[in-house]
Short mmCIF file of C-alpha atoms in Angstrom, two decimals:
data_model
loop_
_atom_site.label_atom_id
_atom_site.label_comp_id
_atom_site.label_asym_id
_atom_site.label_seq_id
_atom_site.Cartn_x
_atom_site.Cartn_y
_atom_site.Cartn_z
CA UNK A 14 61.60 -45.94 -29.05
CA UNK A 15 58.16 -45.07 -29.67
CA UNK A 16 57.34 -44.53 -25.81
CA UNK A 17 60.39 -42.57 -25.43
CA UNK A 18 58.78 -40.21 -28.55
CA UNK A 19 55.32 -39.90 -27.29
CA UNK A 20 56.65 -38.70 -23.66
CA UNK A 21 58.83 -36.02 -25.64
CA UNK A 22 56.13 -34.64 -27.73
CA UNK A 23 54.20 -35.22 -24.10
CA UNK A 24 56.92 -32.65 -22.45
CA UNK A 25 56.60 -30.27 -25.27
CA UNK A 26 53.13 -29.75 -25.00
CA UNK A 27 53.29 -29.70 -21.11
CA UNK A 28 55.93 -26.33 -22.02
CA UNK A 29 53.95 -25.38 -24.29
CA UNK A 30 50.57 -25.18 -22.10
CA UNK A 31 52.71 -23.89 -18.95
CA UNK A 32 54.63 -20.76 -21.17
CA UNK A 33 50.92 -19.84 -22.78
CA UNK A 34 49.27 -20.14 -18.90
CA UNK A 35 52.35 -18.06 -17.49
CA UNK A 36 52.35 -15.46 -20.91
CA UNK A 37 48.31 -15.08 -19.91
CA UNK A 38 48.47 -14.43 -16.52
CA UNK A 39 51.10 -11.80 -17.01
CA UNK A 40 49.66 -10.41 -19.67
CA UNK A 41 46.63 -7.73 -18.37
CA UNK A 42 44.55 -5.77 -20.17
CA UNK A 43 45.04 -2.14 -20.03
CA UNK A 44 42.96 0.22 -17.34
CA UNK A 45 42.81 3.51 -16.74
CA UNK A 46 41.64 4.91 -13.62
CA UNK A 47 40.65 8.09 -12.32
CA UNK A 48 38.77 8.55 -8.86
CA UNK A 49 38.15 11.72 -7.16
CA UNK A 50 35.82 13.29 -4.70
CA UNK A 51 34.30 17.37 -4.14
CA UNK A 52 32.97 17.80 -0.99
CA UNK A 53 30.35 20.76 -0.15
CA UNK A 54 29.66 20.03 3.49
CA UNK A 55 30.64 18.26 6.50
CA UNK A 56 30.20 14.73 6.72
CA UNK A 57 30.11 12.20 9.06
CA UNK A 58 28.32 9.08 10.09
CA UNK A 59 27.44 8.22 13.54
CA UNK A 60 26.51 4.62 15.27
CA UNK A 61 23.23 3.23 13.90
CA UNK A 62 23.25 5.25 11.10
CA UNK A 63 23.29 4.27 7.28
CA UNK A 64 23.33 4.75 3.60
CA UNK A 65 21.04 4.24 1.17
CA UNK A 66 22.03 3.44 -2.58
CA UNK A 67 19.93 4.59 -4.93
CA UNK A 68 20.38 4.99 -8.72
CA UNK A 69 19.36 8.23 -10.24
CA UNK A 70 15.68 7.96 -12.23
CA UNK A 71 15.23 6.41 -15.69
CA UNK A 72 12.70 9.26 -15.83
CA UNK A 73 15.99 11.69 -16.47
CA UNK A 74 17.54 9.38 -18.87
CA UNK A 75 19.80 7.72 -16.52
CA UNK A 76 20.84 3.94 -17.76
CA UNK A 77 22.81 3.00 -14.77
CA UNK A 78 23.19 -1.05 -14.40
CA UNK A 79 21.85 -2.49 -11.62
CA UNK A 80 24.52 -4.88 -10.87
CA UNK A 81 26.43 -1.81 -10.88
CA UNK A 82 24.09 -0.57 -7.65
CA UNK A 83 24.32 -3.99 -6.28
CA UNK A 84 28.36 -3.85 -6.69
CA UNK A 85 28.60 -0.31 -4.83
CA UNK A 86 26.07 -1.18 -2.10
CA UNK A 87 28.22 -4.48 -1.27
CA UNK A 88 31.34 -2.92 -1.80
CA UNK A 89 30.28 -0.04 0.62
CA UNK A 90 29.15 -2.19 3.26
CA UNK A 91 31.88 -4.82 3.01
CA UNK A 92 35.51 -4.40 4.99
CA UNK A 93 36.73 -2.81 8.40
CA UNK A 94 35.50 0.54 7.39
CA UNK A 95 31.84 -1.00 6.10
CA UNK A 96 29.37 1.11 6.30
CA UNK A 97 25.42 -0.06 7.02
CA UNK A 98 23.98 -0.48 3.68
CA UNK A 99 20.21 -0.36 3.96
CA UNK A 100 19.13 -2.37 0.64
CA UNK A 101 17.53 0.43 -1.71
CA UNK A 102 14.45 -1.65 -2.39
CA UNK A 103 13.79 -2.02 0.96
CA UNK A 104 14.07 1.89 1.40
CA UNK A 105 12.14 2.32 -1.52
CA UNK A 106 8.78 0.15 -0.48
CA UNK A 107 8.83 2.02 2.47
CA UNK A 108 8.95 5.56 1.48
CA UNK A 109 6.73 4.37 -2.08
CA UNK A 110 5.79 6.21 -3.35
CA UNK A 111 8.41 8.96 -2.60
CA UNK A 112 11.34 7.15 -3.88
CA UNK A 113 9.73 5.64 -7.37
CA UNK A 114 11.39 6.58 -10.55
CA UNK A 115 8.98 9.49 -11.64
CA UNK A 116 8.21 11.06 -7.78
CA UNK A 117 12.06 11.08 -6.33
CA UNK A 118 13.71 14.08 -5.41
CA UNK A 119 16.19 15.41 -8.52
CA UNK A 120 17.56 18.37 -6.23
CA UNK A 121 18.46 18.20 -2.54
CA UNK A 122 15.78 21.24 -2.75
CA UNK A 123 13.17 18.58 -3.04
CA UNK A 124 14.20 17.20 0.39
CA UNK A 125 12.26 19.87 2.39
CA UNK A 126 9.00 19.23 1.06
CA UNK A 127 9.96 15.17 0.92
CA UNK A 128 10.06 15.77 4.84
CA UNK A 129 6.99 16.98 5.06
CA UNK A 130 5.31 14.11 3.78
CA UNK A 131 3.17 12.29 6.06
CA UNK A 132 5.13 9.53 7.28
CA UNK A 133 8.31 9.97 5.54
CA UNK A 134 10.58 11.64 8.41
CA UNK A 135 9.71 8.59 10.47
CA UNK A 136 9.83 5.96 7.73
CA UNK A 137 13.80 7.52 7.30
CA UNK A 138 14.24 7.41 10.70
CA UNK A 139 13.34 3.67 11.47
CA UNK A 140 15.29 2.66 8.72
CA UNK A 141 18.24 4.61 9.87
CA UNK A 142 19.30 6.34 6.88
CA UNK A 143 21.60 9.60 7.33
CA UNK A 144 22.98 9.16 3.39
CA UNK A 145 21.59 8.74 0.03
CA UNK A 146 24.27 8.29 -2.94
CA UNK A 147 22.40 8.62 -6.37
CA UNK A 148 24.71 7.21 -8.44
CA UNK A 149 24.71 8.07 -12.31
CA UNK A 150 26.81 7.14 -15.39
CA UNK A 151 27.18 3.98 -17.20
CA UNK A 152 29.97 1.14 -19.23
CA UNK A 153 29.59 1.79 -23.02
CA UNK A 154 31.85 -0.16 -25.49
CA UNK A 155 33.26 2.82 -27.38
CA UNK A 156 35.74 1.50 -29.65
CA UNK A 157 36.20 -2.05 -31.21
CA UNK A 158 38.44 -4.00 -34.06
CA UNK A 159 40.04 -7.16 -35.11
CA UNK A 160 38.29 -10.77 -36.24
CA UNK A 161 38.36 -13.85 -35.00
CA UNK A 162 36.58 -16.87 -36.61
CA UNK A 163 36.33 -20.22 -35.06
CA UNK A 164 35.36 -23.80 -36.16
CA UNK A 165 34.01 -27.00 -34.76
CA UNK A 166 34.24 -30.59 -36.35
CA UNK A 167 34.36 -34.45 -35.29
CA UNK A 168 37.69 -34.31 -34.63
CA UNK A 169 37.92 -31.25 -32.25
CA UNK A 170 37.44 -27.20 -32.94
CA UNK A 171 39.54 -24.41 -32.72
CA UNK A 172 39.43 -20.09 -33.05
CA UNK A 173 42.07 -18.09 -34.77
CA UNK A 174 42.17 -14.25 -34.81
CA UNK A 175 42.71 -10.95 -32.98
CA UNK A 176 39.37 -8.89 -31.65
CA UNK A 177 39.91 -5.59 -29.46
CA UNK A 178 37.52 -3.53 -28.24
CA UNK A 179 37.90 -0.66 -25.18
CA UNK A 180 34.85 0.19 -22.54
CA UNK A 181 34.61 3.15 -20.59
CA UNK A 182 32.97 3.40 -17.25
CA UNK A 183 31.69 7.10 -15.94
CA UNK A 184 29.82 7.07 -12.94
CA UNK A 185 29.21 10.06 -10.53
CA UNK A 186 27.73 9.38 -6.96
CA UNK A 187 26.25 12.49 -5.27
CA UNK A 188 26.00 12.25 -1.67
CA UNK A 189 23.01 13.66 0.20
CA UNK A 190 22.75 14.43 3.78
CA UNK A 191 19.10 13.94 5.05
CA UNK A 192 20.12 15.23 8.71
CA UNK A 193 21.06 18.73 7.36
CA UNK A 194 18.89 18.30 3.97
CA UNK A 195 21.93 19.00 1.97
CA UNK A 196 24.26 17.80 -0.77
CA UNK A 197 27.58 16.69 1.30
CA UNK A 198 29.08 16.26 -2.20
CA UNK A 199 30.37 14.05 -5.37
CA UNK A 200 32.51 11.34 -5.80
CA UNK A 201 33.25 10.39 -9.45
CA UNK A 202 34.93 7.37 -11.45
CA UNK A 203 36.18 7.63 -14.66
CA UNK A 204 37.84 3.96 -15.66
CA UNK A 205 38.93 3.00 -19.37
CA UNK A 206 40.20 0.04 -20.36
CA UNK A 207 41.18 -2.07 -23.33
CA UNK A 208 40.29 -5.93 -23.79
CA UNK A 209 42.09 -7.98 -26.09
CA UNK A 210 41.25 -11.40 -27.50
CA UNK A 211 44.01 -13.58 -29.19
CA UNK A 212 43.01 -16.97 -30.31
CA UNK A 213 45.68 -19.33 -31.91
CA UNK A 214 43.77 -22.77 -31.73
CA UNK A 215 42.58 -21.64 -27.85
CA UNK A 216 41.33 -17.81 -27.28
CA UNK A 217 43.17 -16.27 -24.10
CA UNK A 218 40.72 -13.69 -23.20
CA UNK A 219 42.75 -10.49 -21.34
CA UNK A 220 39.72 -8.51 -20.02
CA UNK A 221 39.65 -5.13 -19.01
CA UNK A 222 37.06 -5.18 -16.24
CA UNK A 223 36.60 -1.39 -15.96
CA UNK A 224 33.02 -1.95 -14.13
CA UNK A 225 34.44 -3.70 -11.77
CA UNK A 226 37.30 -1.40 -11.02
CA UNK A 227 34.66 1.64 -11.04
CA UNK A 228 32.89 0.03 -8.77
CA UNK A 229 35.71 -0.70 -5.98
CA UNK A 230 37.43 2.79 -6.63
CA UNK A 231 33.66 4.46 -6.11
CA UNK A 232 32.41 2.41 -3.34
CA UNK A 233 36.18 3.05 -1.31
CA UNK A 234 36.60 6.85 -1.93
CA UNK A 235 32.29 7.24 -0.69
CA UNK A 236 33.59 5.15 2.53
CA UNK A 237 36.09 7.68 2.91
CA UNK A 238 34.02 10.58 1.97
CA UNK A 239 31.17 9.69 4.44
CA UNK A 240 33.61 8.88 7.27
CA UNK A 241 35.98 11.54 7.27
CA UNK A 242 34.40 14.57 9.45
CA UNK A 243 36.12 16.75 7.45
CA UNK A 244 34.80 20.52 7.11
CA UNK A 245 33.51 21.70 2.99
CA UNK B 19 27.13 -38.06 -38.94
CA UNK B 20 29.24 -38.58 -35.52
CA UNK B 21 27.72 -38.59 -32.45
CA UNK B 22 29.45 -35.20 -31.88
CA UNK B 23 28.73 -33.36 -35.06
CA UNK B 24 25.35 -34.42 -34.30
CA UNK B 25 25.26 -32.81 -30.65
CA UNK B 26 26.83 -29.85 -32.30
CA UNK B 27 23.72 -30.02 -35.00
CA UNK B 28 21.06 -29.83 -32.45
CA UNK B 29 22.53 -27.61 -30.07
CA UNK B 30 22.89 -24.81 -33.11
CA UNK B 31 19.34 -25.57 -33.78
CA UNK B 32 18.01 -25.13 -30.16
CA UNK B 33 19.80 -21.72 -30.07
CA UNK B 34 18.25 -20.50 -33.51
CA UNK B 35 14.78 -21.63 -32.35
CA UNK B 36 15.28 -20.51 -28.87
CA UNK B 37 16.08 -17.33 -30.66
CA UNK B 38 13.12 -16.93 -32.90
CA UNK B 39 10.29 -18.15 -30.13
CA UNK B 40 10.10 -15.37 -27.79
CA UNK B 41 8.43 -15.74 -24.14
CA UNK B 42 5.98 -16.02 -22.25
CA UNK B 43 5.71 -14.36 -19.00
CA UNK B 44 3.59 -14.45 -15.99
CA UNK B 45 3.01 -11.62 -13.19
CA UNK B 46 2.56 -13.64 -10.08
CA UNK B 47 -0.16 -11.47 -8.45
CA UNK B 48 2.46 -8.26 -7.46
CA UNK B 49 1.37 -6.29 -4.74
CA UNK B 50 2.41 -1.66 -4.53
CA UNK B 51 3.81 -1.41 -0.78
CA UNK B 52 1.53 0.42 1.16
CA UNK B 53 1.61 4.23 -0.02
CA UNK B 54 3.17 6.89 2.69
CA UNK B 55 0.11 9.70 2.36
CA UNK B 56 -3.02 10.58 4.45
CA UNK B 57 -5.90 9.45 2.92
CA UNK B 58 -9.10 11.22 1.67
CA UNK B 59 -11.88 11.38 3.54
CA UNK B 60 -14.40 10.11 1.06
CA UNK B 61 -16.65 7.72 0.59
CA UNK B 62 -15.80 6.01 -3.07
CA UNK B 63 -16.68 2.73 -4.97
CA UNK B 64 -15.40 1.53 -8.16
CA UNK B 65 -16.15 -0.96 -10.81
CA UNK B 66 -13.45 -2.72 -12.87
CA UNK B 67 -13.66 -4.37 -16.40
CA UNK B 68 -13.37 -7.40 -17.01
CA UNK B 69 -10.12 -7.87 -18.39
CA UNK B 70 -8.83 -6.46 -15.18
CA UNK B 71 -9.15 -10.21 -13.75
CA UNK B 72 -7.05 -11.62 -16.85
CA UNK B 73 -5.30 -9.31 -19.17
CA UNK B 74 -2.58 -10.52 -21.55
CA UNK B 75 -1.06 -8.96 -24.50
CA UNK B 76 1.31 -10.14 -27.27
CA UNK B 77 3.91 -8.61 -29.08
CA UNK B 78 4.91 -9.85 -32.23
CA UNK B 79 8.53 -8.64 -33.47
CA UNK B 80 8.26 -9.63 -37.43
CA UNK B 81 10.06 -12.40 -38.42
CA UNK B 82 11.80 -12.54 -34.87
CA UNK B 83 9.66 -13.37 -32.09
CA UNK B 84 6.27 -13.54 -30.19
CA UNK B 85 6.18 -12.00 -26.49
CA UNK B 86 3.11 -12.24 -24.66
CA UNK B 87 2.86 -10.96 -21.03
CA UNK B 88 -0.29 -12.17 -18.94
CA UNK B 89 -0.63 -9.83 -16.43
CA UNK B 90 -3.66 -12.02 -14.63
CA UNK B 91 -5.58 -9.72 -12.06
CA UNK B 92 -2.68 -7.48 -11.51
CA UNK B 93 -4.34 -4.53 -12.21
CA UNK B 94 -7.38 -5.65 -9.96
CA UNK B 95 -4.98 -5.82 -7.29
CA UNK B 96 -3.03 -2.62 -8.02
CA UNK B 97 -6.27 -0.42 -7.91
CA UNK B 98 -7.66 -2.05 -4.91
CA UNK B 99 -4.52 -1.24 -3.12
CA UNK B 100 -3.97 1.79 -4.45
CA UNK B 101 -7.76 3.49 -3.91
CA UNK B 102 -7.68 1.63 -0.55
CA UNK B 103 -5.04 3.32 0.53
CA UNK B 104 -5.92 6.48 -1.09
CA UNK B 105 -9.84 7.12 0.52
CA UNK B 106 -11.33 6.50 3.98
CA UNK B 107 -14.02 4.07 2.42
CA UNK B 108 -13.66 2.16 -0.02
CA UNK B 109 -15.23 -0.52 -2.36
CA UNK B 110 -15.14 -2.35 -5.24
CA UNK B 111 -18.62 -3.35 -6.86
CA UNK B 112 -19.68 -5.57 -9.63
CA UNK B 113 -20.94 -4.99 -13.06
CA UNK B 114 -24.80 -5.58 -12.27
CA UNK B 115 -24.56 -3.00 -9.12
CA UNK B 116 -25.86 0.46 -9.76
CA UNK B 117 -23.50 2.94 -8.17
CA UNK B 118 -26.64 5.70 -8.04
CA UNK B 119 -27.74 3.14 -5.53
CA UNK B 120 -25.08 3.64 -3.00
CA UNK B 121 -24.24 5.92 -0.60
CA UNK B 122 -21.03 7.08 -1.98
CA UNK B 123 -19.21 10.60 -2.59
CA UNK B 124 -17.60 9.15 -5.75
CA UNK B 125 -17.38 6.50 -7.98
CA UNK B 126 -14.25 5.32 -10.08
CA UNK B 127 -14.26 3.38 -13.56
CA UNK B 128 -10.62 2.64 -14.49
CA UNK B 129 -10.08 0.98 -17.80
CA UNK B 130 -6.62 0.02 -19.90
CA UNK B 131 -6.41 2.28 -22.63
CA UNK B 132 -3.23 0.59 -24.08
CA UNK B 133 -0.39 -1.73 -22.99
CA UNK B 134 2.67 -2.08 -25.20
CA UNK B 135 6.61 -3.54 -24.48
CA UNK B 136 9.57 -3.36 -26.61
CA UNK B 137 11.88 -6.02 -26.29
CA UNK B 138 15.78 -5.77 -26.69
CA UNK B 139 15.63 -6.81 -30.32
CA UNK B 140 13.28 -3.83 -31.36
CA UNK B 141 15.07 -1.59 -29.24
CA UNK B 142 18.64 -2.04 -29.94
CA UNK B 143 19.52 -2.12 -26.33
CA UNK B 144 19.35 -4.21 -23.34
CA UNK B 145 16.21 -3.19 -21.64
CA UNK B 146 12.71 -4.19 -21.75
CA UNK B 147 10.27 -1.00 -21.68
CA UNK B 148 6.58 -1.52 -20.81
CA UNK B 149 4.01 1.11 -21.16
CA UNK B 150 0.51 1.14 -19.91
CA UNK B 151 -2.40 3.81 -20.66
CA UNK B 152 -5.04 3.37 -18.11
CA UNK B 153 -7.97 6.28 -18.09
CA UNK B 154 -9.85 6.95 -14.97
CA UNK B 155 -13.47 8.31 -15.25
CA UNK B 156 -14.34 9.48 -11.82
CA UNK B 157 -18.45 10.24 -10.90
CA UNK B 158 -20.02 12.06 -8.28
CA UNK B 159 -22.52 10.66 -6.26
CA UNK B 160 -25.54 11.17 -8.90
CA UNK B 161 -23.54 10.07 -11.72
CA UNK B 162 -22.64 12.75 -13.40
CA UNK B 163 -19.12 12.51 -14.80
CA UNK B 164 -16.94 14.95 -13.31
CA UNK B 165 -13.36 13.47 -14.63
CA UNK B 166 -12.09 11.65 -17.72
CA UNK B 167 -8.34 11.51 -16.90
CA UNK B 168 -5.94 9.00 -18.87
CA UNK B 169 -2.50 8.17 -17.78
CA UNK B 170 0.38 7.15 -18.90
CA UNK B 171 2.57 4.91 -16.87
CA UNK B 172 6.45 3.55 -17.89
CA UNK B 173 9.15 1.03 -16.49
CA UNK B 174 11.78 -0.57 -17.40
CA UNK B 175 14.55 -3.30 -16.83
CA UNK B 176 17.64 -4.41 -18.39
CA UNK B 177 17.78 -8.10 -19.32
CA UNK B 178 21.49 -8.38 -18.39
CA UNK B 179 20.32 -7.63 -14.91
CA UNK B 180 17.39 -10.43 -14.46
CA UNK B 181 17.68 -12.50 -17.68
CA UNK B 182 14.92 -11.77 -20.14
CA UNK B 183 11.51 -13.14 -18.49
CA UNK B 184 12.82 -11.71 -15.25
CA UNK B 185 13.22 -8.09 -16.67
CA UNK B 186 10.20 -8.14 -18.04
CA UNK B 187 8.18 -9.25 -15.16
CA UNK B 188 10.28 -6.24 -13.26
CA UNK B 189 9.23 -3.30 -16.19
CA UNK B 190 5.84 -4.17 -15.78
CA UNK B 191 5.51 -3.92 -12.11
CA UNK B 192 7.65 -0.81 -12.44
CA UNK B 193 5.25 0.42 -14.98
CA UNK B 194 2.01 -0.50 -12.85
CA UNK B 195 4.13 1.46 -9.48
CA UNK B 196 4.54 4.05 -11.96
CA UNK B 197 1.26 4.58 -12.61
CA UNK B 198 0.01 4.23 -8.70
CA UNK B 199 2.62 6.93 -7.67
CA UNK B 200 1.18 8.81 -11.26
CA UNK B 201 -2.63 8.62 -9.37
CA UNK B 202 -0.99 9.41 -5.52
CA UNK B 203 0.68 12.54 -6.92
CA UNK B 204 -1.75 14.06 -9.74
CA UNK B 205 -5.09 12.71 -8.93
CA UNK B 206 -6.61 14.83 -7.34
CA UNK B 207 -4.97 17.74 -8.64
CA UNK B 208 -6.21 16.56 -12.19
CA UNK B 209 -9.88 15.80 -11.51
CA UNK B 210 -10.81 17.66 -8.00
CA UNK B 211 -12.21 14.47 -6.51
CA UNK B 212 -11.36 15.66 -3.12
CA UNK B 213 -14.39 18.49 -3.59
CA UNK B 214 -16.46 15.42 -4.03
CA UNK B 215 -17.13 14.89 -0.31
CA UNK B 216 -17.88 18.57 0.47
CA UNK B 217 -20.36 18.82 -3.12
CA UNK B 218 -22.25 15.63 -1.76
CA UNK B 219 -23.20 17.69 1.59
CA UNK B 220 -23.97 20.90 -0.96
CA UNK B 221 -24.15 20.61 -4.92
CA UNK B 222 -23.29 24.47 -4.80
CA UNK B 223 -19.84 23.79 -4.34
CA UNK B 224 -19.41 22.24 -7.27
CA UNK B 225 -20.06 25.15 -9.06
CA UNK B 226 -17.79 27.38 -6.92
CA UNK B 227 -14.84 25.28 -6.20
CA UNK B 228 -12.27 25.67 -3.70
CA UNK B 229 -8.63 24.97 -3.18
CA UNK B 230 -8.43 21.69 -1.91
CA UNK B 231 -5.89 19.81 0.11
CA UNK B 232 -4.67 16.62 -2.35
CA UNK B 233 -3.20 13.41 -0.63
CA UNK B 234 0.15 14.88 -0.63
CA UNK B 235 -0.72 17.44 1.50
CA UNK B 236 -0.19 20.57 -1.41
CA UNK B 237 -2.88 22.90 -1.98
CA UNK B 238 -4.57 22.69 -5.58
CA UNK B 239 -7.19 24.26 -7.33
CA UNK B 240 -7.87 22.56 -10.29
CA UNK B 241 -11.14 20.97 -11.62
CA UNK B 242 -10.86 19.95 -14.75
CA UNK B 243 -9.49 16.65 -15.90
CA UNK B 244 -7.28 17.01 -19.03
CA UNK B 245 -4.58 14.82 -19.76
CA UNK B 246 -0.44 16.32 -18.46
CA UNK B 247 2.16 16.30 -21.01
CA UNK B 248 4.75 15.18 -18.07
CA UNK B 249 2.81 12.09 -17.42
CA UNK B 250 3.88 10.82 -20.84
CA UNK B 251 7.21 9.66 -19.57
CA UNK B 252 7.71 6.83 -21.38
CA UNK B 253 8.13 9.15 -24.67
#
């Protein structure tokens, strides 16, 4: 009798468990996404040439992450259509101190002069860069709510509440041309999403990973961008 | 108390004292990459203080923490790279060596001025700032002090990115790169040391400078050795 009673309260926890795992995974936080590219010149990317990318200087009050840069870069380089992602520190030690925070370019009409450097066409050359995407913008929590409190003891712990909040993720890549010392163009992401966190006994966090999903949506449309030999 | 509730204890008091105690961080020697210009063709020695062999600095945020940064000879390093790759001859002498003595165009006295960091908790954000002051006093070849030219260097590094020691290693060598590219790009512009070379040949020029050609290859004509607004980028 007992046995029998311990394997149904067995089976209704086993339900229970399955219908919150199958309520979780179908449940998604909300994202909004909105990708789009202006192009001012030709593009184009031939055999042994790369991109560079490069986030835009602190100096200018840029706060751009750099797992974000890290994200982009692998995402560019990654896939059939990958491009060849030279690592930006790598670029930057060997154009320093051209490429440091205070001395880069902020305007392609900077690039001119940057070529006349003594070493730098050659330094750009070896490394085989034909891009550089300065990527700007940043994920800021703008809006928040809810409460949750939890609690630990001998016999176990547990967390009950509601807690909200919604992130925003603008970035902006601008794509310069060091062949034809020119802006190509932009490519910008605009992502919003809403994470939730319900907790009865067990919190089921339902993310909205709008960095992430910047980052693909940004590093896909530049492959595009830089590809396509499309006229401005 | 159960064995648990026990665990439980001491973890929450590691975390609280983990949180008060700050770090302590260590810059492993860090080396600038070697700088993309032509150099100057002068002949230049310089003398560093002696905290450029072992400098460390603390920063206390009240009732929070304690920070302290050594930056061992870092800065020894960074100028010895840095003027190396910046003039055809260079070398660095010690403290009992008169400079008068030597045949040299120039000779260069950096010094820290100040060195500060802000840590998240003072901030309110996620990124470790560093700032350095150095000041340069540059010499001619009879010792007559042609420059007095201070500099202010900035980095920064956000702690979700490299974890807290980590991004505050990375400011500081972004602060000290700061500060080399700084010296590459205003040095000569600021204090003339490039007329140096031609004023050792004839003291007349000096007196009747001419537009020189800096490192980066622009023309300048400027001889005296006041501090730029831009360079305080860190403000």
């Amino acid at each position: 009798m007992t046995r029998a009673l311990d394997s149904e309260i067995r089976l209704a926890l086993t339900r229970k468990f399955i219908l919150i795992a199958a309520a979780s995974s179908m449940l998604t936080a909300c994202v909004t996404s909105r990708v789009e590219g202006v192009r001012e010149n030709k593009t184009g990317i031939a055999e042994g040439e790369g991109v560079v990318i490069m986030a835009k200087s602190y100096h200018l009050g840029n706060e751009t992450e750099a797992k974000f840069i890290a994200c982009v870069g692998d995402a560019v380089g990654r896939g059939s259509a990958g491009l060849r992602v030279v690592p930006n520190n790598e670029f930057v030690d060997a154009l320093f101190p051209w490429f440091e925070p205070r001395t880069a370019p902020a305007e392609t009409k900077g690039l001119p002069d940057l070529m006349q450097r003594p070493g730098v066409p050659e330094k750009i050359a070896e490394k085989g860069v034909r891009y550089v995407v300065w990527l700007d913008g940043d994920t800021d929590r703008v809006a928040g709510g809810g409460s949750m409190s939890c609690a630990a003891g001998p016999g176990g712990g547990g967390c009950f509440g509601f807690a909200w909040w919604q992130n925003d993720s603008k970035y902006q890549a601008s794509v310069w041309d060091l062949s034809g010392l020119e802006n190509a163009g932009s490519v910008s992401a605009d992502v919003s999403g809403t994470s939730f966190l319900p907790a009865i006994v067990i919190p089921i966090p339902l993310i909205a990973r709008t960095q992430a999903k910047a980052c693909k949506g940004l590093a896909d449309q530049l492959k595009l961008f830089i590809v396509s030999d499309e006229g401005a | 108390m159960s064995t648990k509730l026990r665990a439980c204890a001491t973890a929450a008091l590691a975390v609280t004292l983990g949180a008060c105690s700050g770090s302590q961080v260590k810059l492993l020697d860090p080396t600038i990459p070697e700088p993309l210009i032509d150099k100057l063709p002068l002949s230049v020695a310089a003398r560093y203080p002696e905290n450029f062999a072992h400098f460390v600095h603390e920063e206390v945020v009240i009732g929070k923490e304690k920070w302290s940064i050594d930056l061992g000879r870092a800065n020894e390093l960074l100028f010895t790279q840095l003027f190396g790759a910046m003039f055809t001859d260079y070398q660095v002498i010690q403290q009992d060596t008169n400079p008068r003595d030597l045949a040299i165009d120039a000779f260069i006295e950096p010094t820290i001025d100040a060195f500060e960091f802000s840590v998240p908790s003072q901030s309110q954000t996620e990124e470790f700032a560093v700032w350095i002051r150095y000041r340069i006093k540059i010499f001619d070849g009879q010792g007559n002090e042609i420059a007095n030219w201070p500099i202010s260097a900035y980095g920064k590094s956000l702690t979700t990115t490299f974890g807290s020691d980590e991004a505050l290693r990375r400011a500081a060598v972004l602060a000290m790169r700061d500060a080399a590219a700084l010296v590459i790009l205003q040095m000569d512009k600021a204090t003339g040391i490039s007329k140096l070379s031609a004023a050792t040949r004839d003291p007349a020029m000096l007196a009747d400078p001419q537009p020189a050609e800096d490192v980066t290859g622009e023309k300048v004509m400027q001889t005296t050795a006041t501090e730029d607004p831009a360079d305080d980028s860190g403000t």
